[in-house]
Short mmCIF file of N, CA and C in Angstrom, two decimals:
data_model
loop_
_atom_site.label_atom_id
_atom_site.label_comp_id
_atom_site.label_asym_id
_atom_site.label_seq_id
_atom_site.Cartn_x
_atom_site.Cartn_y
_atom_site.Cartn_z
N UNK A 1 0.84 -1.17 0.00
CA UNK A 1 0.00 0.00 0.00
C UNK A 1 0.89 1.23 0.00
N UNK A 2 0.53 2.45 -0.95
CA UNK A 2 1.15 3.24 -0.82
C UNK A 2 0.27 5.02 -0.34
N UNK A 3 1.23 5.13 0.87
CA UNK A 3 0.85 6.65 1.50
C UNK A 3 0.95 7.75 0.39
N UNK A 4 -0.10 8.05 0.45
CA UNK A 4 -0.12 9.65 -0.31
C UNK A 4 -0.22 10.38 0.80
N UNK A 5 -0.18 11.37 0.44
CA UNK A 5 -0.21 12.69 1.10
C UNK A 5 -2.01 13.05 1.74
N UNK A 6 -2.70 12.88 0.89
CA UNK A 6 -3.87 12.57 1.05
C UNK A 6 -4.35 11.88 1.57
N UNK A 7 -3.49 10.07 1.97
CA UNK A 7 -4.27 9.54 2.81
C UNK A 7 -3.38 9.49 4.44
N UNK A 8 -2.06 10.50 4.27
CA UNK A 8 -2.06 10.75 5.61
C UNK A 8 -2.48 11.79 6.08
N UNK A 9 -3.11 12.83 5.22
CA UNK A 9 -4.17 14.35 6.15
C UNK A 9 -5.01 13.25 6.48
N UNK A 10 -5.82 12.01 5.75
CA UNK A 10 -7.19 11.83 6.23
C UNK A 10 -6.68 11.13 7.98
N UNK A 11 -5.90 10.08 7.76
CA UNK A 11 -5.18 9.73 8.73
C UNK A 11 -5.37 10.35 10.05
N UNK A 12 -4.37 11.20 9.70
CA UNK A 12 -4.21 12.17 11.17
C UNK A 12 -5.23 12.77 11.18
N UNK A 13 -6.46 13.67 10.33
CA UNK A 13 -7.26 14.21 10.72
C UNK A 13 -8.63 12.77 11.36
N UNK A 14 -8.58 11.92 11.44
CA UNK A 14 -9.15 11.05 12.27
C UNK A 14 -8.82 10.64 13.37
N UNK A 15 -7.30 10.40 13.60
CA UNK A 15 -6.64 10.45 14.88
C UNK A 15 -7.32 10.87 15.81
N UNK A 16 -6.77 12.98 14.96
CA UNK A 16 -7.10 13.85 16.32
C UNK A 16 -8.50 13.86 16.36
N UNK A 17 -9.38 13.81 15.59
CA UNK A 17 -10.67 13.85 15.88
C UNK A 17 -10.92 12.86 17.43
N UNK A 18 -10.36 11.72 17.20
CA UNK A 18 -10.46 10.78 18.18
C UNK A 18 -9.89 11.30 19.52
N UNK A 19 -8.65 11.43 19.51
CA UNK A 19 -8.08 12.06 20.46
C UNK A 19 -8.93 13.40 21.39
N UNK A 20 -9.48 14.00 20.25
CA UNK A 20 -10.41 15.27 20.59
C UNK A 20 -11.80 15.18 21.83
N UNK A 21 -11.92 13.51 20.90
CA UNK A 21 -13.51 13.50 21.72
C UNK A 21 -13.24 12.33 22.88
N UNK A 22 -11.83 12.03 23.38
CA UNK A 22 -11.79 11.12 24.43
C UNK A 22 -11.53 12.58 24.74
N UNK A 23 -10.63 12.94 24.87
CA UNK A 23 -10.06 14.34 26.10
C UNK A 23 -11.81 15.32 26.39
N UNK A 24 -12.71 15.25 25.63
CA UNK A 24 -14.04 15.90 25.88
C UNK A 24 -14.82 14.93 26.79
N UNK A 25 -14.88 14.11 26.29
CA UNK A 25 -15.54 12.93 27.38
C UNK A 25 -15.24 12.68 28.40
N UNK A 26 -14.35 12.85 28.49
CA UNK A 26 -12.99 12.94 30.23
C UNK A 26 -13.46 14.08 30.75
N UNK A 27 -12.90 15.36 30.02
CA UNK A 27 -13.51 16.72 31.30
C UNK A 27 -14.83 16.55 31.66
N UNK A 28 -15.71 16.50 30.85
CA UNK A 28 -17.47 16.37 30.65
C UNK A 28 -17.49 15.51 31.82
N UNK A 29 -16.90 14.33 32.11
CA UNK A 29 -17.51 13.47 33.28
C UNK A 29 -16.79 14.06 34.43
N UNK A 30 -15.45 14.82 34.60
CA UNK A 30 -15.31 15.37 35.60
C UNK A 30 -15.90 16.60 36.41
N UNK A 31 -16.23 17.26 35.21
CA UNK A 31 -17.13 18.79 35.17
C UNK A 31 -18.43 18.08 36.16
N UNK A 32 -19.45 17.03 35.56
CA UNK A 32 -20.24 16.47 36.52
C UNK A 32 -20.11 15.95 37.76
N UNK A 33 -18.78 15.75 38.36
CA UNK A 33 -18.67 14.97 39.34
C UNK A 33 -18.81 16.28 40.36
N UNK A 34 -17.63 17.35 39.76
CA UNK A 34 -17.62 18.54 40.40
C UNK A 34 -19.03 19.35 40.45
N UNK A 35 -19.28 19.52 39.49
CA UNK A 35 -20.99 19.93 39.91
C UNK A 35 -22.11 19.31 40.78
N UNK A 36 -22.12 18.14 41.02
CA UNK A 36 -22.50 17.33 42.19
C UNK A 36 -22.32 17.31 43.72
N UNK A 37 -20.67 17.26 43.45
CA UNK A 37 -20.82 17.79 44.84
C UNK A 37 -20.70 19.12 44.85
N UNK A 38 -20.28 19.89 44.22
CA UNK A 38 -21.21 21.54 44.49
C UNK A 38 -22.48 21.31 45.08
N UNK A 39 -23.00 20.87 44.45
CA UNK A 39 -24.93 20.65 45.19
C UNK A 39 -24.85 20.38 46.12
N UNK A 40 -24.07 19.14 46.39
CA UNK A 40 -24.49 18.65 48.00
C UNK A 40 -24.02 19.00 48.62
N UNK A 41 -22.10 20.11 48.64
CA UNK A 41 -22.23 20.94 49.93
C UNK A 41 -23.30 21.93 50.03
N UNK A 42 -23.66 22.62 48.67
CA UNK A 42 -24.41 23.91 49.20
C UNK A 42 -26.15 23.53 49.92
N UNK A 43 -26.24 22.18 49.89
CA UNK A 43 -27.14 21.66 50.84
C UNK A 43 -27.08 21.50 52.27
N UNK A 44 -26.17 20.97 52.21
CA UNK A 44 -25.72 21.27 53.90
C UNK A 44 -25.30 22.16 54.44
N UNK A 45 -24.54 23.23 53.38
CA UNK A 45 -24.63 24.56 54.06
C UNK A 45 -25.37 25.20 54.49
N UNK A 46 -26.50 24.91 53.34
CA UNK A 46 -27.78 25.69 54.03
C UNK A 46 -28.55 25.28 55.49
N UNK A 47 -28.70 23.95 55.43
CA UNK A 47 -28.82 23.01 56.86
C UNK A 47 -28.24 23.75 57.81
N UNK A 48 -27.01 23.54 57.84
CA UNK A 48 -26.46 24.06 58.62
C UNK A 48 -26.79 25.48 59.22
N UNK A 49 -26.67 26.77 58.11
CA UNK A 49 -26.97 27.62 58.42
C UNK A 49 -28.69 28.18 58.72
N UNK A 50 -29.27 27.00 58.52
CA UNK A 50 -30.30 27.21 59.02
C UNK A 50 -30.74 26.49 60.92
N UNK A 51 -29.76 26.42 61.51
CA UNK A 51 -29.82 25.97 62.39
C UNK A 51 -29.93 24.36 62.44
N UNK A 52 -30.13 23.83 61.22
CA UNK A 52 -30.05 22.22 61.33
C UNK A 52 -29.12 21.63 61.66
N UNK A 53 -28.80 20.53 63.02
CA UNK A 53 -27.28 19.55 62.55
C UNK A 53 -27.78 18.01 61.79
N UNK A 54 -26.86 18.21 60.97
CA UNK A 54 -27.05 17.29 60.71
C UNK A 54 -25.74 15.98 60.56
N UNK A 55 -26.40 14.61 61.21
CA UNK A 55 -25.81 13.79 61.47
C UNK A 55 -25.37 12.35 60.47
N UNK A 56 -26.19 12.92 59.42
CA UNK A 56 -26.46 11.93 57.89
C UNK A 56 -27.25 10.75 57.84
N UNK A 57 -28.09 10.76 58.82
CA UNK A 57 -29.87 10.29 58.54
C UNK A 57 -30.35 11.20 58.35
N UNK A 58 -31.65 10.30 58.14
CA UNK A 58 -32.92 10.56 57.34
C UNK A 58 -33.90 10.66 58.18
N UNK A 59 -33.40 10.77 59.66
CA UNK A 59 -34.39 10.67 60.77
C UNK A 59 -35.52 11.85 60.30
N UNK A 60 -36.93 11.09 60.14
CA UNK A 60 -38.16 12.35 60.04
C UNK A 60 -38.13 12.03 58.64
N UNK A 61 -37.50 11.93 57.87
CA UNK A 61 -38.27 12.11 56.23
C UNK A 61 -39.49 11.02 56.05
N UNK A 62 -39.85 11.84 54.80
CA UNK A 62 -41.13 10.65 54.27
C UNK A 62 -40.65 9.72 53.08
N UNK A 63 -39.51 9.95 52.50
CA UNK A 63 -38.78 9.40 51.13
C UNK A 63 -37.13 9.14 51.73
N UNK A 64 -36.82 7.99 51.00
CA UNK A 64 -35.92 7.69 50.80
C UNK A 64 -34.67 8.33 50.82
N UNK A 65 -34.89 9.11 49.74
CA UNK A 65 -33.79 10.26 49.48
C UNK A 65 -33.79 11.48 50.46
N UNK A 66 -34.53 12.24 51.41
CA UNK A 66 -34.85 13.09 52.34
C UNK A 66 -35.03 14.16 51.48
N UNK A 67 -35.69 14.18 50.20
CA UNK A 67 -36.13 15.48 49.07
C UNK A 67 -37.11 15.75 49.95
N UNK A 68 -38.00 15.47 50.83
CA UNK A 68 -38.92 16.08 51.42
C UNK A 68 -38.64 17.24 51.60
N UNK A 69 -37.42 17.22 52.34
CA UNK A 69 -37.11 18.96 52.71
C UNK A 69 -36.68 19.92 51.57
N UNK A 70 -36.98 19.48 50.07
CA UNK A 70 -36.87 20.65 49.53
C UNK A 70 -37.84 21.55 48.76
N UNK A 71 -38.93 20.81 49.39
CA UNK A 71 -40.16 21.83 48.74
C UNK A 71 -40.15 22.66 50.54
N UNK A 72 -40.41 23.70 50.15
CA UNK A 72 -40.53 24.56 51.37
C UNK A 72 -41.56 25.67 51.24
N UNK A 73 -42.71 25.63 52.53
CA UNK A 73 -43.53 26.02 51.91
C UNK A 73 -43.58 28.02 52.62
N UNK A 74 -43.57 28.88 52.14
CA UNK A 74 -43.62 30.51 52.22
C UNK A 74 -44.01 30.51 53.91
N UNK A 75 -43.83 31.21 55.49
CA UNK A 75 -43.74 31.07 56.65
C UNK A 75 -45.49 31.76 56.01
N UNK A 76 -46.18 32.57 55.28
CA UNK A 76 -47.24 33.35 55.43
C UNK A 76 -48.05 32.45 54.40
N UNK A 77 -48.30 31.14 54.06
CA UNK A 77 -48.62 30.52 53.28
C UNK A 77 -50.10 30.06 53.83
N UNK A 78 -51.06 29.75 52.77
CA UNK A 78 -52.20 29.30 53.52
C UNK A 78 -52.32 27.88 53.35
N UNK A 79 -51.13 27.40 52.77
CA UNK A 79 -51.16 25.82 52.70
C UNK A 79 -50.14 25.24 53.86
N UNK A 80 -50.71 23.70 54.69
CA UNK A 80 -50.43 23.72 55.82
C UNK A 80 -49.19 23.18 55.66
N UNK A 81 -48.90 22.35 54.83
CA UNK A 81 -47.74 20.88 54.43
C UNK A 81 -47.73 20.88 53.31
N UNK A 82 -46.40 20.38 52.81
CA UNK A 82 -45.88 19.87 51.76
C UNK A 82 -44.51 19.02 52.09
N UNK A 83 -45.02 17.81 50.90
CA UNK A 83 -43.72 16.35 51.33
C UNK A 83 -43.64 15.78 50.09
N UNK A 84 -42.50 15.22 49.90
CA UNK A 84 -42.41 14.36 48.78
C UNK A 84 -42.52 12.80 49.50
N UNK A 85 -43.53 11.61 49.11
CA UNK A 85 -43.24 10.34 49.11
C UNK A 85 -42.94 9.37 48.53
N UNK A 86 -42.26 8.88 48.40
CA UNK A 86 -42.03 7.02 47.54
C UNK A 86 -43.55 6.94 47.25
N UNK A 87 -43.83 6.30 46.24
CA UNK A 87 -44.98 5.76 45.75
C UNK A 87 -45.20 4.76 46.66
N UNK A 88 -44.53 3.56 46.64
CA UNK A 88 -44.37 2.32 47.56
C UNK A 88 -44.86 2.81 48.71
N UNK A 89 -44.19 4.08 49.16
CA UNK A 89 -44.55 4.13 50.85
C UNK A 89 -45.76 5.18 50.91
N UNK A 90 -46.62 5.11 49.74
CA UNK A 90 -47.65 6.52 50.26
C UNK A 90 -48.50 6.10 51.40
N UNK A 91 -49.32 5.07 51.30
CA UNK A 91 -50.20 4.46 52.04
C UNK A 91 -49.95 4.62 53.14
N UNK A 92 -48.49 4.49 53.95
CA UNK A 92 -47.63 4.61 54.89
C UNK A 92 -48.06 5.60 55.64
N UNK A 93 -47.24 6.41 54.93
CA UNK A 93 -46.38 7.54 55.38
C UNK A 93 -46.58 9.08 54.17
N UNK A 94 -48.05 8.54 53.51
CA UNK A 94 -48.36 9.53 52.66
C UNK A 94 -49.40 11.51 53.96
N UNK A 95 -49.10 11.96 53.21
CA UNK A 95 -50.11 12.99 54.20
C UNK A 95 -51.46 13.06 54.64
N UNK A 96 -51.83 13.57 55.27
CA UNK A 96 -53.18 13.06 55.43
C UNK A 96 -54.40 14.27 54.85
N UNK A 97 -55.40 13.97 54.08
CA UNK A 97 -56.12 14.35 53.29
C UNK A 97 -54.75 16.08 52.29
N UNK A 98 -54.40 15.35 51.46
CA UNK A 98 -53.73 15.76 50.69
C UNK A 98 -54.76 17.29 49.22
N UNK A 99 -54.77 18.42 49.07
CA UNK A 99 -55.67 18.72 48.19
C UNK A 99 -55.23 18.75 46.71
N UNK A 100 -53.74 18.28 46.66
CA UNK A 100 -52.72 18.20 45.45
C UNK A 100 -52.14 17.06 45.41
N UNK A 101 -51.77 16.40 44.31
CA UNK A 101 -50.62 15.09 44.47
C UNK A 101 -49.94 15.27 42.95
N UNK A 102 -48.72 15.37 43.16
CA UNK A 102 -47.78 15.05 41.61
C UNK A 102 -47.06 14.06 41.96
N UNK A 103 -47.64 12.89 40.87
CA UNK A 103 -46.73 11.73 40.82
C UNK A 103 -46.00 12.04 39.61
N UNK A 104 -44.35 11.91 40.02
CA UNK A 104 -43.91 11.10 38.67
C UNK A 104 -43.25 9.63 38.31
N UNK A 105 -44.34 9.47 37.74
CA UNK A 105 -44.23 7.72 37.21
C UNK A 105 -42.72 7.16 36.26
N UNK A 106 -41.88 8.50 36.22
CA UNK A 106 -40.91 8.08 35.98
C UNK A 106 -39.64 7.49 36.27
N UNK A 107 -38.51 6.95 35.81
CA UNK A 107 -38.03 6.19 37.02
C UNK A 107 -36.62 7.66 37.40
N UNK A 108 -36.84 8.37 36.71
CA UNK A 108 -35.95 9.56 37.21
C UNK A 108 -36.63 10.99 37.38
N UNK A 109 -36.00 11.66 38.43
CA UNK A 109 -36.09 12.43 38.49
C UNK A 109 -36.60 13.47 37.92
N UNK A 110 -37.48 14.08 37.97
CA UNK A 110 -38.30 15.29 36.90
C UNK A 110 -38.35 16.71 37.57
N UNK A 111 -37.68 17.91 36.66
CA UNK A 111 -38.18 18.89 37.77
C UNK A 111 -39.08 19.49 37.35
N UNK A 112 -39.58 20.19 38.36
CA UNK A 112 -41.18 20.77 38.16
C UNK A 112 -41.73 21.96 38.99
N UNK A 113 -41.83 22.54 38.01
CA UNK A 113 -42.24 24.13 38.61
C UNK A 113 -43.94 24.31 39.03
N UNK A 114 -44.10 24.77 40.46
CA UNK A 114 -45.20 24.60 41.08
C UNK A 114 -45.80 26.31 41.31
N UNK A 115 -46.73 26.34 41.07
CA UNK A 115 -47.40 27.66 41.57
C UNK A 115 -49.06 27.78 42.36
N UNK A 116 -49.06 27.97 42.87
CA UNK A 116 -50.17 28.09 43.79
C UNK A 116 -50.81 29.56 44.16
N UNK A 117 -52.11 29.82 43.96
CA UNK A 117 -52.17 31.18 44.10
C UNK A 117 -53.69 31.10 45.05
N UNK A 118 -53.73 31.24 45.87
CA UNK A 118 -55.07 31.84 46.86
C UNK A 118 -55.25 33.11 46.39
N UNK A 119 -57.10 32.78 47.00
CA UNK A 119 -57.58 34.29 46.93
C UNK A 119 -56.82 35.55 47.21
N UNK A 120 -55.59 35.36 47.48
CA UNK A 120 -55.39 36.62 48.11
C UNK A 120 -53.92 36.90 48.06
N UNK A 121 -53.28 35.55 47.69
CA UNK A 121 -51.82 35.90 47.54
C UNK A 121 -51.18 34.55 47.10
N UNK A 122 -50.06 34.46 46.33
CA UNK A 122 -49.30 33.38 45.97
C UNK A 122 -49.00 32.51 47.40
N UNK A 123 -49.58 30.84 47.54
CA UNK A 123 -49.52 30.70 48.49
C UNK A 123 -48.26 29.52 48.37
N UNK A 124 -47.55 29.27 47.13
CA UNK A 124 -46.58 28.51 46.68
C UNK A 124 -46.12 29.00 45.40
N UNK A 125 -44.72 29.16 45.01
CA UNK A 125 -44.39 29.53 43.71
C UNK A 125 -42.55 28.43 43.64
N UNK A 126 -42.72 27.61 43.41
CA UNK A 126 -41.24 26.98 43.52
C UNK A 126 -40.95 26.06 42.20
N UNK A 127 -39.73 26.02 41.99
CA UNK A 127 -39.44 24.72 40.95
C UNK A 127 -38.40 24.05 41.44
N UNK A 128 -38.41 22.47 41.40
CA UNK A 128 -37.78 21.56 42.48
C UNK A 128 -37.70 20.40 41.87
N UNK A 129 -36.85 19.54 42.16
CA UNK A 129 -36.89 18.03 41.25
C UNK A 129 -37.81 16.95 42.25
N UNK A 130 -38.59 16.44 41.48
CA UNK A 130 -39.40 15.33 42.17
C UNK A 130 -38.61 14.12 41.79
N UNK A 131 -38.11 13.16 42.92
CA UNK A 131 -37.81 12.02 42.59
C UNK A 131 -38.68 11.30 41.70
N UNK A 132 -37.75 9.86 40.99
CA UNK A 132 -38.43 9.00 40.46
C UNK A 132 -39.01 8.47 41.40
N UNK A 133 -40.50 7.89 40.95
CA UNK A 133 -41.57 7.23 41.43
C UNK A 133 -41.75 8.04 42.84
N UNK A 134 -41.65 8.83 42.66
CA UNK A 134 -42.44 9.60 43.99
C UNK A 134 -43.89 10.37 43.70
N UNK A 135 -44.34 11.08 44.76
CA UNK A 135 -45.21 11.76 44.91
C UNK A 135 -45.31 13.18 45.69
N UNK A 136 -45.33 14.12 45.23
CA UNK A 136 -45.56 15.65 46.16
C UNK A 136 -46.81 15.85 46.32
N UNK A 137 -47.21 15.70 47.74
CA UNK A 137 -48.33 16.18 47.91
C UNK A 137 -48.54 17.60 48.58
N UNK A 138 -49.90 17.90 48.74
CA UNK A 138 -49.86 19.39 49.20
C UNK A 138 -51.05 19.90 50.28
N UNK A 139 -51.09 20.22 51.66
CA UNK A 139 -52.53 20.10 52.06
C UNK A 139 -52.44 21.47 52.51
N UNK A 140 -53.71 21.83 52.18
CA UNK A 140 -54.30 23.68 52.20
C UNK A 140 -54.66 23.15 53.63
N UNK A 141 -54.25 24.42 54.13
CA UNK A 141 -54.17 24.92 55.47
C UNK A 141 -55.37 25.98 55.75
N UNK A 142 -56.06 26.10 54.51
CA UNK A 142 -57.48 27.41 54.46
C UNK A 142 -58.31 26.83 53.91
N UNK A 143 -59.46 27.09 53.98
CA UNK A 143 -60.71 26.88 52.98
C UNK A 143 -60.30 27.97 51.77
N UNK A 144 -60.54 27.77 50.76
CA UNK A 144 -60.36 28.80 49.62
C UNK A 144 -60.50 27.96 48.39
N UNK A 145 -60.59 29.00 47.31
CA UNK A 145 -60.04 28.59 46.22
C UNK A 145 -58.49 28.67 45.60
N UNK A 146 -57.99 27.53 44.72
CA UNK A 146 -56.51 27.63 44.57
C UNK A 146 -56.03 27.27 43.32
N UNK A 147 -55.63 28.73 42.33
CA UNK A 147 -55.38 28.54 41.25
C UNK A 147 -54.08 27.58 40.87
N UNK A 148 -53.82 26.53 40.50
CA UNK A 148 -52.96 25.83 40.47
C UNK A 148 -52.09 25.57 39.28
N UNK A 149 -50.95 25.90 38.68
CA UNK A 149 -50.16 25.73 37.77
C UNK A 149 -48.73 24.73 37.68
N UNK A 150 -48.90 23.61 36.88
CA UNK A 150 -47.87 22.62 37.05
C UNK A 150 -47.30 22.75 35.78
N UNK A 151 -45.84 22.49 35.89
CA UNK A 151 -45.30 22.56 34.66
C UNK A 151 -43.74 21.82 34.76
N UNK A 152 -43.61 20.69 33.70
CA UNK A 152 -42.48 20.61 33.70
C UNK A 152 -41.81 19.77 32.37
N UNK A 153 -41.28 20.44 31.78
CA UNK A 153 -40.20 20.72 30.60
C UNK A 153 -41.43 20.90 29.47
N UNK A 154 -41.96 20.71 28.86
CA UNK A 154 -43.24 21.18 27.82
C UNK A 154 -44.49 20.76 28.28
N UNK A 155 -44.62 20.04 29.33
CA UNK A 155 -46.03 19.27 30.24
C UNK A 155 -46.15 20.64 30.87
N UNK A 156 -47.69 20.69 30.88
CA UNK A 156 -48.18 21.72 31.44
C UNK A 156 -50.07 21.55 32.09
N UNK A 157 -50.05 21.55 33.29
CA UNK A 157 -51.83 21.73 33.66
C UNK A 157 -51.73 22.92 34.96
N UNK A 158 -53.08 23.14 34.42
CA UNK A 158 -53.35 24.36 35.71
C UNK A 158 -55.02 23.67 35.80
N UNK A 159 -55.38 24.07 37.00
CA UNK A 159 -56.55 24.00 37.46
C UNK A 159 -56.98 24.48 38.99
N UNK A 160 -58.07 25.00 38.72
CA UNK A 160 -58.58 25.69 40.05
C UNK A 160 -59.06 24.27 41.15
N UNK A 161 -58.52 24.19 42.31
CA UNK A 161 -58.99 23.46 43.48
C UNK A 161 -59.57 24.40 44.41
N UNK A 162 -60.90 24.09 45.12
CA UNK A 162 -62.20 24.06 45.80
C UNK A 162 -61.40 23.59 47.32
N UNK A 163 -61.11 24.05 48.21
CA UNK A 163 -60.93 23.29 49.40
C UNK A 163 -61.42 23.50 50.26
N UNK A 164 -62.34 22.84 50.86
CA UNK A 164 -63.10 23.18 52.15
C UNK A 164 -63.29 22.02 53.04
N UNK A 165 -63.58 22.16 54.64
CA UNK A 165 -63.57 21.44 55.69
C UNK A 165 -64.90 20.37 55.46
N UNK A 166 -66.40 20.52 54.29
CA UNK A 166 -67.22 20.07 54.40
C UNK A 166 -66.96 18.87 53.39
N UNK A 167 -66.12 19.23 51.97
CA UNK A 167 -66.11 18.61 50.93
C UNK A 167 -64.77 18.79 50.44
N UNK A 168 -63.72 18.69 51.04
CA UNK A 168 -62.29 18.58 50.15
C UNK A 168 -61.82 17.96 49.19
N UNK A 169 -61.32 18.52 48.40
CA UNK A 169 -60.97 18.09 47.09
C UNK A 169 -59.92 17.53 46.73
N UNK A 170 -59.64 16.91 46.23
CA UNK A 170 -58.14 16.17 46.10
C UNK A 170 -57.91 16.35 44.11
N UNK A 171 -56.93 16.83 43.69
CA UNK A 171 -56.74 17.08 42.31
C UNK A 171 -55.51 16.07 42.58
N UNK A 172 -55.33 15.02 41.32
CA UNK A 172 -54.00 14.27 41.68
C UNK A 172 -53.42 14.21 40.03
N UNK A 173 -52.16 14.83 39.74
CA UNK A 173 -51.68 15.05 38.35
C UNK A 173 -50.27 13.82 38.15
N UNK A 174 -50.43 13.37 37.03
CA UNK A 174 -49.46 11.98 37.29
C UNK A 174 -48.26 12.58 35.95
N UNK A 175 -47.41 13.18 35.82
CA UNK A 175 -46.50 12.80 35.47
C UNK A 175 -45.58 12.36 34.37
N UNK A 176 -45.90 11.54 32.94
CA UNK A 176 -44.83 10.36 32.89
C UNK A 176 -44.63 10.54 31.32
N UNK A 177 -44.28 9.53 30.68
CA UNK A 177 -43.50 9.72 29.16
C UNK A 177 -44.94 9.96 28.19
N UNK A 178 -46.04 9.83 28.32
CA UNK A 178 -47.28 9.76 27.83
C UNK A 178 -47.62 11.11 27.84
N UNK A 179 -47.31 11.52 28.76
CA UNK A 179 -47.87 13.39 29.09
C UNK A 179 -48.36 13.72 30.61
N UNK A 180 -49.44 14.82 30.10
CA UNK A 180 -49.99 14.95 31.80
C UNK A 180 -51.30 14.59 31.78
N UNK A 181 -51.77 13.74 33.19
CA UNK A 181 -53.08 13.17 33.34
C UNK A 181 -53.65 13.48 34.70
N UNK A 182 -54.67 14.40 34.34
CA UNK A 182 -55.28 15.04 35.52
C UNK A 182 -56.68 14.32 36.38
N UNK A 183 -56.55 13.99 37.38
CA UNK A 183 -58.40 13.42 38.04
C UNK A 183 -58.17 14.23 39.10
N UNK A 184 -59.87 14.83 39.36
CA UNK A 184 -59.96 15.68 40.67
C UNK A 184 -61.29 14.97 41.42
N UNK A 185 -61.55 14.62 42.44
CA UNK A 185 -62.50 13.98 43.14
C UNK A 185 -62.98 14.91 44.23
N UNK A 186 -63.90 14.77 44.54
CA UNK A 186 -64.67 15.25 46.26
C UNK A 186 -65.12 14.23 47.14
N UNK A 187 -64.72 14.62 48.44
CA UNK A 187 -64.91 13.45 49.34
C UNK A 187 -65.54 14.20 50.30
N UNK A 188 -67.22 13.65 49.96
CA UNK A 188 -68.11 14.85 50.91
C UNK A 188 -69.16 13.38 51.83
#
């Protein structure tokens, strides 16, 4: 076989191509490792500086992962609770009469921007990752009405929930590769 000139540019220009995209694939997975734990100190920083110690249980969560504590709900809010649960463990350790539920039926992580608006003032406005196969539920702390907006990456539902002490409502939005699927019930 004889080298031309031509078939050693193609040569070397395949090499380095190669060479190019191992040395990219290398930083790329280090860049993630480092961005990771970025997250999880600036989690415990905040713990911390919020007066939490923490000892690395899960003592008190409702999930696995302890994501419970990152929906947080406004100190002037008219909703009473908010938790994330394992699907597996709702029955458990799910909330009790819930007027919201986002499942995602996926097996990862989804984030999802939440808004909540009472008569009278935004009573939730957050975006947060819901574990796989979990559930966020949400229980109004007022009788009112509650404009509700879910959204996450082109999935989108809003709907007004009814909550009252005689007939509470439960709206439960699921999540998954199909789209979004909304049922709202009364339990009077």
């Amino acid at each position: 076989m004889q080298l031309t000139r031509r078939t050693l540019v193609a040569f070397g220009g395949l090499f380095g191509l190669g060479v190019l995209e191992r040395l990219y694939s290398t930083v790329a997975a280090g860049e993630s490792d480092d961005d990771a734990a970025a997250c999880g100190n600036e989690t415990v920083a905040e713990s911390v500086a919020a007066g939490e110690e923490s000892d690395g249980s899960d003592e008190g969560s409702n999930d696995e992962d302890g994501d419970d504590e990152a929906w947080t709900l406004p100190d002037d809010s008219p909703l009473e609770e908010i938790a994330t649960v394992s699907v597996d463990a709702l029955e458990e350790e799910g909330l009790e009469d819930p007027m919201l539920s986002i499942t995602n039926t996926d097996s990862e992580a989804r984030s999802v921007s939440v808004r909540i608006d009472s008569e009278s003032d935004t009573a939730l406005e957050e975006t947060n990752d819901i574990p796989g196969e979990s559930v966020l539920e949400v229980v109004a702390g007022e009788s009112g009405t509650y404009e509700t907006t879910v959204e996450s990456g082109s999935l989108q539902s809003t709907t007004s929930i009814t909550a009252s002490g005689e007939c509470p409502a439960h709206t439960e939005i699921t999540l998954g590769d199909s789209g979004v699927r909304m049922n709202t019930s009364m339990r009077c």
